[in-house]
mmCIF file of C-alpha atoms in Angstrom:
data_model
loop_
_atom_site.group_PDB
_atom_site.id
_atom_site.type_symbol
_atom_site.label_atom_id
_atom_site.label_comp_id
_atom_site.label_asym_id
_atom_site.label_seq_id
_atom_site.Cartn_x
_atom_site.Cartn_y
_atom_site.Cartn_z
ATOM 1 C CA MET F 253 25.667 -59.456 13.551
ATOM 2 C CA PRO F 254 22.255 -61.157 13.554
ATOM 3 C CA ARG F 255 19.471 -59.013 14.939
ATOM 4 C CA ASP F 256 18.687 -61.447 17.763
ATOM 5 C CA HIS F 257 22.225 -60.962 19.104
ATOM 6 C CA ARG F 258 21.757 -57.228 19.585
ATOM 7 C CA PRO F 259 21.114 -55.791 23.028
ATOM 8 C CA ALA F 260 17.540 -54.865 23.886
ATOM 9 C CA LYS F 261 18.372 -51.153 23.558
ATOM 10 C CA SER F 262 20.655 -50.291 20.655
ATOM 11 C CA VAL F 263 21.927 -46.773 19.969
ATOM 12 C CA ARG F 264 19.760 -45.426 17.162
ATOM 13 C CA VAL F 265 21.820 -43.477 14.612
ATOM 14 C CA LEU F 266 20.830 -41.163 11.766
ATOM 15 C CA LEU F 267 23.509 -40.874 9.086
ATOM 16 C CA ALA F 268 23.740 -37.834 6.782
ATOM 17 C CA GLU F 269 26.355 -38.106 4.020
ATOM 18 C CA ASP F 270 25.980 -36.960 0.413
ATOM 19 C CA GLN F 271 28.340 -39.524 -1.140
ATOM 20 C CA GLY F 272 26.316 -42.691 -1.584
ATOM 21 C CA MET F 273 29.256 -45.084 -1.405
ATOM 22 C CA MET F 274 30.613 -43.484 1.772
ATOM 23 C CA ARG F 275 27.153 -43.419 3.336
ATOM 24 C CA GLY F 276 26.589 -47.078 2.557
ATOM 25 C CA ALA F 277 30.022 -48.087 3.852
ATOM 26 C CA LEU F 278 29.543 -46.201 7.116
ATOM 27 C CA ALA F 279 26.097 -47.682 7.624
ATOM 28 C CA LEU F 280 27.435 -51.162 6.999
ATOM 29 C CA LEU F 281 30.413 -50.784 9.330
ATOM 30 C CA LEU F 282 28.392 -49.199 12.126
ATOM 31 C CA GLY F 283 25.754 -51.890 11.707
ATOM 32 C CA LEU F 284 28.377 -54.495 12.596
ATOM 33 C CA GLU F 285 28.564 -52.997 16.100
ATOM 34 C CA ALA F 286 26.324 -55.032 18.409
ATOM 35 C CA ASP F 287 24.860 -51.987 20.158
ATOM 36 C CA ILE F 288 24.458 -49.574 17.213
ATOM 37 C CA GLU F 289 21.605 -49.487 14.702
ATOM 38 C CA VAL F 290 21.492 -47.098 11.735
ATOM 39 C CA VAL F 291 17.798 -46.187 11.584
ATOM 40 C CA ALA F 292 17.929 -43.497 8.867
ATOM 41 C CA GLN F 293 20.205 -42.476 6.007
ATOM 42 C CA VAL F 294 19.923 -39.203 4.076
ATOM 43 C CA GLY F 295 21.996 -37.573 1.350
ATOM 44 C CA THR F 296 20.951 -33.915 1.717
ATOM 45 C CA GLY F 297 20.903 -31.420 4.537
ATOM 46 C CA ASP F 298 17.274 -30.547 3.863
ATOM 47 C CA ALA F 299 16.208 -34.126 4.656
ATOM 48 C CA ILE F 300 17.869 -34.357 8.069
ATOM 49 C CA VAL F 301 15.234 -32.845 10.338
ATOM 50 C CA GLY F 302 12.348 -34.706 8.708
ATOM 51 C CA ALA F 303 14.204 -38.010 8.942
ATOM 52 C CA ALA F 304 15.048 -37.327 12.578
ATOM 53 C CA LEU F 305 11.443 -36.536 13.469
ATOM 54 C CA GLU F 306 10.353 -39.765 11.800
ATOM 55 C CA SER F 307 13.045 -42.149 13.055
ATOM 56 C CA ARG F 308 13.831 -40.527 16.432
ATOM 57 C CA PRO F 309 17.569 -41.304 16.535
ATOM 58 C CA ASP F 310 19.655 -41.066 19.685
ATOM 59 C CA VAL F 311 22.618 -39.705 17.718
ATOM 60 C CA ALA F 312 22.748 -37.864 14.391
ATOM 61 C CA LEU F 313 26.006 -38.334 12.510
ATOM 62 C CA LEU F 314 26.275 -35.410 10.094
ATOM 63 C CA ASP F 315 28.650 -34.407 7.338
ATOM 64 C CA ILE F 316 29.112 -30.639 6.955
ATOM 65 C CA ASP F 317 29.170 -30.162 3.199
ATOM 66 C CA LEU F 318 25.754 -31.368 2.062
ATOM 67 C CA PRO F 319 23.380 -30.355 -0.730
ATOM 68 C CA GLY F 320 20.765 -27.970 0.636
ATOM 69 C CA ILE F 321 21.507 -26.729 4.124
ATOM 70 C CA SER F 322 24.834 -27.646 5.699
ATOM 71 C CA GLY F 323 25.282 -30.155 8.469
ATOM 72 C CA LEU F 324 26.074 -27.257 10.805
ATOM 73 C CA ASP F 325 22.787 -25.525 10.024
ATOM 74 C CA ALA F 326 20.972 -28.844 10.410
ATOM 75 C CA ALA F 327 22.614 -29.351 13.802
ATOM 76 C CA ALA F 328 21.131 -26.078 15.014
ATOM 77 C CA LEU F 329 17.686 -27.106 13.737
ATOM 78 C CA LEU F 330 17.937 -30.505 15.429
ATOM 79 C CA ARG F 331 18.667 -28.776 18.723
ATOM 80 C CA GLU F 332 15.282 -27.063 18.411
ATOM 81 C CA GLU F 333 13.250 -29.893 16.874
ATOM 82 C CA THR F 334 14.746 -32.988 18.549
ATOM 83 C CA PRO F 335 16.595 -31.786 21.662
ATOM 84 C CA ASP F 336 17.165 -35.335 22.926
ATOM 85 C CA CYS F 337 19.178 -36.233 19.809
ATOM 86 C CA ARG F 338 22.935 -35.786 20.216
ATOM 87 C CA VAL F 339 24.773 -34.487 17.147
ATOM 88 C CA LEU F 340 28.186 -35.726 16.062
ATOM 89 C CA ILE F 341 29.837 -33.931 13.142
ATOM 90 C CA LEU F 342 31.970 -36.133 10.878
ATOM 91 C CA THR F 343 33.779 -34.275 8.120
ATOM 92 C CA THR F 344 36.695 -34.331 5.723
ATOM 93 C CA PHE F 345 37.449 -30.714 6.536
ATOM 94 C CA GLY F 346 39.044 -30.420 9.974
ATOM 95 C CA ARG F 347 39.004 -26.635 10.213
ATOM 96 C CA PRO F 348 38.978 -24.684 13.484
ATOM 97 C CA GLY F 349 36.238 -22.394 12.179
ATOM 98 C CA TYR F 350 33.988 -25.377 11.517
ATOM 99 C CA LEU F 351 34.612 -26.693 15.015
ATOM 100 C CA ARG F 352 33.624 -23.385 16.595
ATOM 101 C CA ARG F 353 30.463 -23.216 14.505
ATOM 102 C CA ALA F 354 29.604 -26.828 15.331
ATOM 103 C CA MET F 355 29.860 -26.180 19.062
ATOM 104 C CA GLU F 356 27.764 -23.012 18.714
ATOM 105 C CA ALA F 357 25.143 -25.087 16.879
ATOM 106 C CA GLY F 358 24.958 -27.492 19.817
ATOM 107 C CA ALA F 359 26.986 -30.399 18.434
ATOM 108 C CA ALA F 360 28.297 -32.858 21.013
ATOM 109 C CA GLY F 361 31.260 -33.984 18.958
ATOM 110 C CA PHE F 362 33.444 -33.250 15.949
ATOM 111 C CA LEU F 363 35.587 -35.861 14.197
ATOM 112 C CA VAL F 364 37.408 -36.070 10.879
ATOM 113 C CA LYS F 365 36.752 -38.947 8.506
ATOM 114 C CA ASP F 366 40.247 -40.428 8.433
ATOM 115 C CA GLY F 367 39.893 -42.182 11.814
ATOM 116 C CA PRO F 368 39.075 -45.882 12.298
ATOM 117 C CA VAL F 369 35.436 -46.909 12.555
ATOM 118 C CA GLU F 370 36.077 -48.262 16.049
ATOM 119 C CA GLU F 371 36.836 -44.729 17.232
ATOM 120 C CA LEU F 372 33.689 -43.461 15.564
ATOM 121 C CA ALA F 373 31.573 -46.130 17.250
ATOM 122 C CA GLN F 374 33.112 -45.277 20.603
ATOM 123 C CA ALA F 375 32.480 -41.575 19.996
ATOM 124 C CA ILE F 376 28.810 -42.331 19.328
ATOM 125 C CA ARG F 377 28.579 -44.151 22.650
ATOM 126 C CA ARG F 378 30.405 -41.367 24.489
ATOM 127 C CA VAL F 379 28.255 -38.490 23.215
ATOM 128 C CA LEU F 380 25.183 -40.468 24.218
ATOM 129 C CA THR F 381 26.416 -40.484 27.822
ATOM 130 C CA GLY F 382 26.746 -36.700 27.782
ATOM 131 C CA GLU F 383 30.414 -36.365 26.852
ATOM 132 C CA THR F 384 31.764 -33.943 24.267
ATOM 133 C CA VAL F 385 34.095 -35.676 21.827
ATOM 134 C CA ILE F 386 36.486 -33.607 19.690
ATOM 135 C CA ASP F 387 39.364 -34.694 17.484
ATOM 136 C CA PRO F 388 42.459 -33.856 19.621
ATOM 137 C CA ALA F 389 44.501 -32.306 16.803
ATOM 138 C CA LEU F 390 41.592 -30.130 15.744
ATOM 139 C CA ALA F 391 40.929 -29.045 19.318
ATOM 140 C CA ALA F 392 44.541 -27.896 19.632
ATOM 141 C CA ALA F 393 44.319 -26.008 16.337
ATOM 142 C CA ALA F 394 41.091 -24.330 17.415
ATOM 143 C CA LEU F 395 42.683 -23.086 20.618
ATOM 144 C CA GLY F 396 45.401 -21.401 18.577
ATOM 145 C CA ALA F 397 43.025 -19.880 16.045
ATOM 146 C CA GLY F 398 41.202 -16.659 16.646
ATOM 147 C CA PRO F 399 37.438 -16.257 16.465
ATOM 148 C CA ASN F 400 35.613 -15.584 13.222
ATOM 149 C CA PRO F 401 36.207 -11.872 12.503
ATOM 150 C CA LEU F 402 33.289 -11.669 10.065
ATOM 151 C CA THR F 403 29.847 -10.526 11.109
ATOM 152 C CA THR F 404 26.769 -12.544 10.205
ATOM 153 C CA ARG F 405 25.888 -10.074 7.471
ATOM 154 C CA GLU F 406 29.394 -10.121 6.033
ATOM 155 C CA CYS F 407 29.185 -13.906 5.867
ATOM 156 C CA ASP F 408 25.786 -13.690 4.181
ATOM 157 C CA VAL F 409 27.100 -11.286 1.551
ATOM 158 C CA LEU F 410 30.147 -13.439 0.823
ATOM 159 C CA LYS F 411 27.988 -16.548 0.444
ATOM 160 C CA ALA F 412 25.665 -14.689 -1.893
ATOM 161 C CA SER F 413 28.598 -13.521 -4.014
ATOM 162 C CA ALA F 414 29.360 -17.056 -5.199
ATOM 163 C CA ASP F 415 28.969 -18.020 -8.849
ATOM 164 C CA GLY F 416 29.754 -14.550 -10.118
ATOM 165 C CA ALA F 417 26.729 -12.784 -8.623
ATOM 166 C CA THR F 418 26.788 -9.018 -9.138
ATOM 167 C CA VAL F 419 26.363 -6.461 -6.388
ATOM 168 C CA ALA F 420 22.848 -5.872 -7.691
ATOM 169 C CA ASP F 421 22.124 -9.620 -7.520
ATOM 170 C CA ILE F 422 23.370 -9.812 -3.932
ATOM 171 C CA ALA F 423 21.392 -6.726 -2.911
ATOM 172 C CA ALA F 424 18.189 -8.152 -4.362
ATOM 173 C CA LYS F 425 18.724 -11.559 -2.781
ATOM 174 C CA LEU F 426 19.450 -10.195 0.704
ATOM 175 C CA HIS F 427 17.059 -7.232 0.530
ATOM 176 C CA LEU F 428 19.855 -4.713 1.022
ATOM 177 C CA SER F 429 20.895 -1.596 -0.825
ATOM 178 C CA GLU F 430 23.782 -1.885 -3.257
ATOM 179 C CA SER F 431 25.853 0.572 -1.222
ATOM 180 C CA THR F 432 25.336 -1.540 1.902
ATOM 181 C CA VAL F 433 26.448 -4.648 0.024
ATOM 182 C CA ARG F 434 29.595 -2.840 -1.151
ATOM 183 C CA ASN F 435 30.344 -1.785 2.421
ATOM 184 C CA TYR F 436 29.979 -5.358 3.699
ATOM 185 C CA LEU F 437 32.163 -6.710 0.898
ATOM 186 C CA SER F 438 34.838 -4.091 1.520
ATOM 187 C CA SER F 439 34.845 -4.888 5.228
ATOM 188 C CA ALA F 440 35.070 -8.647 4.594
ATOM 189 C CA ILE F 441 37.949 -8.165 2.130
ATOM 190 C CA GLY F 442 39.825 -6.108 4.711
ATOM 191 C CA LYS F 443 39.253 -8.600 7.525
ATOM 192 C CA THR F 444 40.424 -11.531 5.397
ATOM 193 C CA ALA F 445 43.456 -9.582 4.105
ATOM 194 C CA THR F 446 42.547 -10.414 0.521
ATOM 195 C CA ARG F 447 42.352 -8.403 -2.695
ATOM 196 C CA ASN F 448 38.781 -8.954 -3.844
ATOM 197 C CA ARG F 449 35.519 -10.586 -2.844
ATOM 198 C CA MET F 450 36.238 -13.907 -4.537
ATOM 199 C CA GLU F 451 39.516 -14.232 -2.657
ATOM 200 C CA ALA F 452 37.727 -13.187 0.524
ATOM 201 C CA MET F 453 35.099 -15.884 0.016
ATOM 202 C CA ARG F 454 37.748 -18.558 -0.632
ATOM 203 C CA GLU F 455 39.718 -17.551 2.443
ATOM 204 C CA ALA F 456 36.615 -17.490 4.635
ATOM 205 C CA ARG F 457 35.670 -20.966 3.414
ATOM 206 C CA HIS F 458 39.210 -22.224 3.971
ATOM 207 C CA GLN F 459 39.061 -20.991 7.558
ATOM 208 C CA GLY F 460 35.658 -22.600 8.092
ATOM 209 C CA TRP F 461 33.897 -19.278 8.671
ATOM 210 C CA LEU F 462 31.293 -19.895 5.947
#
């Protein structure tokens, strides 16, 4: 729609999506809405806060799985740095654990990517009015799922164990003793009912706990 046909006050949106084609398509489709303007686009989690401080969006539309920090971690930072910006998580992975973490990070909404753009545009408008918008199927699944059984440190150790890191590597990275790392790994393996740390990490990711 031509710019002179837009209302005087459009909803300013920041879009964070690492896939360039998806990011461009979303920006184009949202830009067709008369009252929505995409004012910033970023492809990494590390760029979100800086772009938000510069462009001052009303709503930040964030993917979860981004290079650098995740969209969930960025949501928590935006709550501190730009408290007037409402955060809407848009992800391929509709996992109850992700939803819980998004709400804890201060997100105002959580949607999966397979919905029509009209619903997304309406969700943007709704979160701006103070509503919380959550995908209904995911909300039902989250109610039936238990809380994350892993402690923060157990999550940290599992994340650090990716890519074949040794216990010594993890200990050095997290400034822990090797025996402490082994204890955390053993506890995480038990809580995830898996056989080893790699299986524990995969299960924790599948559940959305990491």
